[in-house]
């Protein structure tokens, strides 16, 4: 099994955005999975609650009702809403400042340590580019679909749009933005844990040093 898994993990490590998931702790993957699940469950509440209600109450087709709610580019809006807040996590400063002190009064003398002021977010520039282009494309496609519907209903002008294809594109975009949300959540947890790991390593080193010379 290891003969198969090792090369596969090595291949995944070279994939942009997803590569560093290979080196992530399982607890961070679990936490990020919970975040994405809760986000998806509640953000898509308007899209899945009514189809279920109409199925149980009026015996309407679940697929037909769901498609009616998402045929006008709603997934484009949800995609833009997901990636927009990611920019904060990507551009946030992680790590300890030079002026931050570590240690406690009982075990380690309080002293200043030299650390990098900021830790660059994994694939940070790529995530920002993806976020910007996702928002732009979502706005463009959603506007075109809304304009098409409005022109057809108001003045009878029909713009030839492949709505099924656009629905498929919007669903793929939403799935991709969910994967970006998952990766950003994992990497954020990794970076937020760095100061804690540094403090733990410092404590362990001082404890070993004191035990050696006591």
PDB file of N, CA, C and O in Angstrom, residues 98-134:
ATOM      1  N   UNK A  98       8.740  40.939  15.968  1.00  0.00           N
ATOM      2  CA  UNK A  98      10.042  41.010  16.635  1.00  0.00           C
ATOM      3  C   UNK A  98       9.911  41.453  18.088  1.00  0.00           C
ATOM      4  O   UNK A  98      10.698  41.085  18.938  1.00  0.00           O
ATOM      5  N   UNK A  99       8.897  42.267  18.371  1.00  0.00           N
ATOM      6  CA  UNK A  99       8.770  42.842  19.700  1.00  0.00           C
ATOM      7  C   UNK A  99       7.988  41.939  20.651  1.00  0.00           C
ATOM      8  O   UNK A  99       7.836  42.265  21.813  1.00  0.00           O
ATOM      9  N   UNK A 100       7.466  40.815  20.148  1.00  0.00           N
ATOM     10  CA  UNK A 100       6.662  39.968  21.012  1.00  0.00           C
ATOM     11  C   UNK A 100       7.545  39.147  21.932  1.00  0.00           C
ATOM     12  O   UNK A 100       8.585  38.650  21.541  1.00  0.00           O
ATOM     13  N   UNK A 101       7.129  39.011  23.180  1.00  0.00           N
ATOM     14  CA  UNK A 101       7.891  38.277  24.171  1.00  0.00           C
ATOM     15  C   UNK A 101       7.298  36.900  24.363  1.00  0.00           C
ATOM     16  O   UNK A 101       6.099  36.694  24.234  1.00  0.00           O
ATOM     17  N   UNK A 102       8.129  35.943  24.682  1.00  0.00           N
ATOM     18  CA  UNK A 102       7.666  34.584  24.904  1.00  0.00           C
ATOM     19  C   UNK A 102       8.146  34.098  26.254  1.00  0.00           C
ATOM     20  O   UNK A 102       9.044  34.673  26.869  1.00  0.00           O
ATOM     21  N   UNK A 103       7.522  33.006  26.698  1.00  0.00           N
ATOM     22  CA  UNK A 103       7.913  32.421  27.981  1.00  0.00           C
ATOM     23  C   UNK A 103       6.966  32.840  29.085  1.00  0.00           C
ATOM     24  O   UNK A 103       6.111  33.695  28.921  1.00  0.00           O
ATOM     25  N   UNK A 104       7.110  32.258  30.253  1.00  0.00           N
ATOM     26  CA  UNK A 104       6.320  32.646  31.416  1.00  0.00           C
ATOM     27  C   UNK A 104       7.269  32.877  32.587  1.00  0.00           C
ATOM     28  O   UNK A 104       8.452  32.589  32.531  1.00  0.00           O
ATOM     29  N   UNK A 105       6.716  33.421  33.663  1.00  0.00           N
ATOM     30  CA  UNK A 105       7.549  33.849  34.790  1.00  0.00           C
ATOM     31  C   UNK A 105       8.131  32.668  35.566  1.00  0.00           C
ATOM     32  O   UNK A 105       9.124  32.823  36.282  1.00  0.00           O
ATOM     33  N   UNK A 106       7.549  31.494  35.434  1.00  0.00           N
ATOM     34  CA  UNK A 106       7.975  30.383  36.267  1.00  0.00           C
ATOM     35  C   UNK A 106       9.100  29.564  35.636  1.00  0.00           C
ATOM     36  O   UNK A 106      10.003  29.139  36.322  1.00  0.00           O
ATOM     37  N   UNK A 107       9.031  29.331  34.339  1.00  0.00           N
ATOM     38  CA  UNK A 107       9.975  28.414  33.734  1.00  0.00           C
ATOM     39  C   UNK A 107      11.040  29.108  32.882  1.00  0.00           C
ATOM     40  O   UNK A 107      12.194  28.754  32.918  1.00  0.00           O
ATOM     41  N   UNK A 108      10.621  30.104  32.108  1.00  0.00           N
ATOM     42  CA  UNK A 108      11.528  30.710  31.135  1.00  0.00           C
ATOM     43  C   UNK A 108      11.600  32.208  31.372  1.00  0.00           C
ATOM     44  O   UNK A 108      10.566  32.855  31.515  1.00  0.00           O
ATOM     45  N   UNK A 109      12.779  32.778  31.459  1.00  0.00           N
ATOM     46  CA  UNK A 109      12.881  34.233  31.569  1.00  0.00           C
ATOM     47  C   UNK A 109      12.240  34.894  30.363  1.00  0.00           C
ATOM     48  O   UNK A 109      12.399  34.444  29.229  1.00  0.00           O
ATOM     49  N   UNK A 110      11.476  35.946  30.607  1.00  0.00           N
ATOM     50  CA  UNK A 110      10.820  36.639  29.499  1.00  0.00           C
ATOM     51  C   UNK A 110      11.888  37.362  28.688  1.00  0.00           C
ATOM     52  O   UNK A 110      12.613  38.187  29.192  1.00  0.00           O
ATOM     53  N   UNK A 111      11.932  37.050  27.417  1.00  0.00           N
ATOM     54  CA  UNK A 111      12.961  37.636  26.578  1.00  0.00           C
ATOM     55  C   UNK A 111      12.419  37.786  25.167  1.00  0.00           C
ATOM     56  O   UNK A 111      11.524  37.068  24.742  1.00  0.00           O
ATOM     57  N   UNK A 112      12.995  38.696  24.453  1.00  0.00           N
ATOM     58  CA  UNK A 112      12.570  38.948  23.084  1.00  0.00           C
ATOM     59  C   UNK A 112      13.273  37.973  22.145  1.00  0.00           C
ATOM     60  O   UNK A 112      14.419  37.633  22.362  1.00  0.00           O
ATOM     61  N   UNK A 113      12.540  37.539  21.148  1.00  0.00           N
ATOM     62  CA  UNK A 113      13.128  36.626  20.171  1.00  0.00           C
ATOM     63  C   UNK A 113      13.009  37.232  18.785  1.00  0.00           C
ATOM     64  O   UNK A 113      12.126  38.033  18.519  1.00  0.00           O
ATOM     65  N   UNK A 114      13.916  36.852  17.932  1.00  0.00           N
ATOM     66  CA  UNK A 114      13.926  37.341  16.559  1.00  0.00           C
ATOM     67  C   UNK A 114      13.191  36.350  15.665  1.00  0.00           C
ATOM     68  O   UNK A 114      13.582  35.204  15.551  1.00  0.00           O
ATOM     69  N   UNK A 115      12.128  36.793  15.049  1.00  0.00           N
ATOM     70  CA  UNK A 115      11.376  35.957  14.131  1.00  0.00           C
ATOM     71  C   UNK A 115      10.984  36.782  12.905  1.00  0.00           C
ATOM     72  O   UNK A 115      10.977  38.006  12.940  1.00  0.00           O
ATOM     73  N   UNK A 116      10.638  36.108  11.860  1.00  0.00           N
ATOM     74  CA  UNK A 116      10.141  36.796  10.672  1.00  0.00           C
ATOM     75  C   UNK A 116       8.847  37.499  11.042  1.00  0.00           C
ATOM     76  O   UNK A 116       7.962  36.914  11.652  1.00  0.00           O
ATOM     77  N   UNK A 117       8.727  38.739  10.650  1.00  0.00           N
ATOM     78  CA  UNK A 117       7.553  39.499  11.029  1.00  0.00           C
ATOM     79  C   UNK A 117       6.276  38.905  10.421  1.00  0.00           C
ATOM     80  O   UNK A 117       5.246  38.850  11.048  1.00  0.00           O
ATOM     81  N   UNK A 118       6.322  38.497   9.178  1.00  0.00           N
ATOM     82  CA  UNK A 118       5.161  37.914   8.530  1.00  0.00           C
ATOM     83  C   UNK A 118       5.556  36.606   7.887  1.00  0.00           C
ATOM     84  O   UNK A 118       6.688  36.436   7.450  1.00  0.00           O
ATOM     85  N   UNK A 119       4.625  35.701   7.848  1.00  0.00           N
ATOM     86  CA  UNK A 119       4.813  34.424   7.191  1.00  0.00           C
ATOM     87  C   UNK A 119       3.924  34.418   5.957  1.00  0.00           C
ATOM     88  O   UNK A 119       2.715  34.583   6.057  1.00  0.00           O
ATOM     89  N   UNK A 120       4.521  34.242   4.804  1.00  0.00           N
ATOM     90  CA  UNK A 120       3.758  34.316   3.566  1.00  0.00           C
ATOM     91  C   UNK A 120       2.769  33.164   3.493  1.00  0.00           C
ATOM     92  O   UNK A 120       3.111  32.006   3.725  1.00  0.00           O
ATOM     93  N   UNK A 121       1.523  33.483   3.157  1.00  0.00           N
ATOM     94  CA  UNK A 121       0.477  32.473   3.058  1.00  0.00           C
ATOM     95  C   UNK A 121       0.784  31.540   1.892  1.00  0.00           C
ATOM     96  O   UNK A 121       1.166  31.991   0.816  1.00  0.00           O
ATOM     97  N   UNK A 122       0.627  30.230   2.066  1.00  0.00           N
ATOM     98  CA  UNK A 122       0.897  29.288   0.965  1.00  0.00           C
ATOM     99  C   UNK A 122       0.048  29.602  -0.262  1.00  0.00           C
ATOM    100  O   UNK A 122      -1.168  29.749  -0.156  1.00  0.00           O
ATOM    101  N   UNK A 123       0.707  29.743  -1.398  1.00  0.00           N
ATOM    102  CA  UNK A 123       0.032  30.072  -2.666  1.00  0.00           C
ATOM    103  C   UNK A 123      -0.774  31.367  -2.547  1.00  0.00           C
ATOM    104  O   UNK A 123      -1.815  31.522  -3.194  1.00  0.00           O
ATOM    105  N   UNK A 124      -0.289  32.285  -1.708  1.00  0.00           N
ATOM    106  CA  UNK A 124      -1.057  33.493  -1.420  1.00  0.00           C
ATOM    107  C   UNK A 124      -1.392  34.302  -2.658  1.00  0.00           C
ATOM    108  O   UNK A 124      -2.547  34.693  -2.867  1.00  0.00           O
ATOM    109  N   UNK A 125      -0.400  34.568  -3.503  1.00  0.00           N
ATOM    110  CA  UNK A 125      -0.652  35.364  -4.710  1.00  0.00           C
ATOM    111  C   UNK A 125      -1.624  34.659  -5.644  1.00  0.00           C
ATOM    112  O   UNK A 125      -2.501  35.284  -6.239  1.00  0.00           O
ATOM    113  N   UNK A 126      -1.470  33.346  -5.760  1.00  0.00           N
ATOM    114  CA  UNK A 126      -2.356  32.578  -6.629  1.00  0.00           C
ATOM    115  C   UNK A 126      -3.785  32.608  -6.104  1.00  0.00           C
ATOM    116  O   UNK A 126      -4.742  32.738  -6.881  1.00  0.00           O
ATOM    117  N   UNK A 127      -3.939  32.506  -4.797  1.00  0.00           N
ATOM    118  CA  UNK A 127      -5.276  32.576  -4.207  1.00  0.00           C
ATOM    119  C   UNK A 127      -5.916  33.935  -4.473  1.00  0.00           C
ATOM    120  O   UNK A 127      -7.125  34.023  -4.756  1.00  0.00           O
ATOM    121  N   UNK A 128      -5.144  35.000  -4.356  1.00  0.00           N
ATOM    122  CA  UNK A 128      -5.686  36.335  -4.594  1.00  0.00           C
ATOM    123  C   UNK A 128      -6.103  36.484  -6.051  1.00  0.00           C
ATOM    124  O   UNK A 128      -7.182  37.025  -6.359  1.00  0.00           O
ATOM    125  N   UNK A 129      -5.275  36.012  -6.978  1.00  0.00           N
ATOM    126  CA  UNK A 129      -5.623  36.074  -8.402  1.00  0.00           C
ATOM    127  C   UNK A 129      -6.904  35.281  -8.672  1.00  0.00           C
ATOM    128  O   UNK A 129      -7.805  35.746  -9.393  1.00  0.00           O
ATOM    129  N   UNK A 130      -6.989  34.092  -8.089  1.00  0.00           N
ATOM    130  CA  UNK A 130      -8.193  33.272  -8.263  1.00  0.00           C
ATOM    131  C   UNK A 130      -9.415  33.987  -7.707  1.00  0.00           C
ATOM    132  O   UNK A 130     -10.494  33.997  -8.342  1.00  0.00           O
ATOM    133  N   UNK A 131      -9.275  34.606  -6.536  1.00  0.00           N
ATOM    134  CA  UNK A 131     -10.400  35.309  -5.922  1.00  0.00           C
ATOM    135  C   UNK A 131     -10.878  36.453  -6.794  1.00  0.00           C
ATOM    136  O   UNK A 131     -12.085  36.622  -7.025  1.00  0.00           O
ATOM    137  N   UNK A 132      -9.943  37.238  -7.300  1.00  0.00           N
ATOM    138  CA  UNK A 132     -10.305  38.391  -8.129  1.00  0.00           C
ATOM    139  C   UNK A 132     -10.992  37.942  -9.411  1.00  0.00           C
ATOM    140  O   UNK A 132     -12.062  38.457  -9.790  1.00  0.00           O
ATOM    141  N   UNK A 133     -10.401  36.974 -10.098  1.00  0.00           N
ATOM    142  CA  UNK A 133     -10.974  36.522 -11.363  1.00  0.00           C
ATOM    143  C   UNK A 133     -12.305  35.802 -11.158  1.00  0.00           C
ATOM    144  O   UNK A 133     -13.208  35.910 -11.993  1.00  0.00           O
ATOM    145  N   UNK A 134     -12.448  35.081 -10.047  1.00  0.00           N
ATOM    146  CA  UNK A 134     -13.722  34.433  -9.754  1.00  0.00           C
ATOM    147  C   UNK A 134     -14.823  35.474  -9.574  1.00  0.00           C
ATOM    148  O   UNK A 134     -15.930  35.325 -10.113  1.00  0.00           O
TER     149      UNK A 134
END
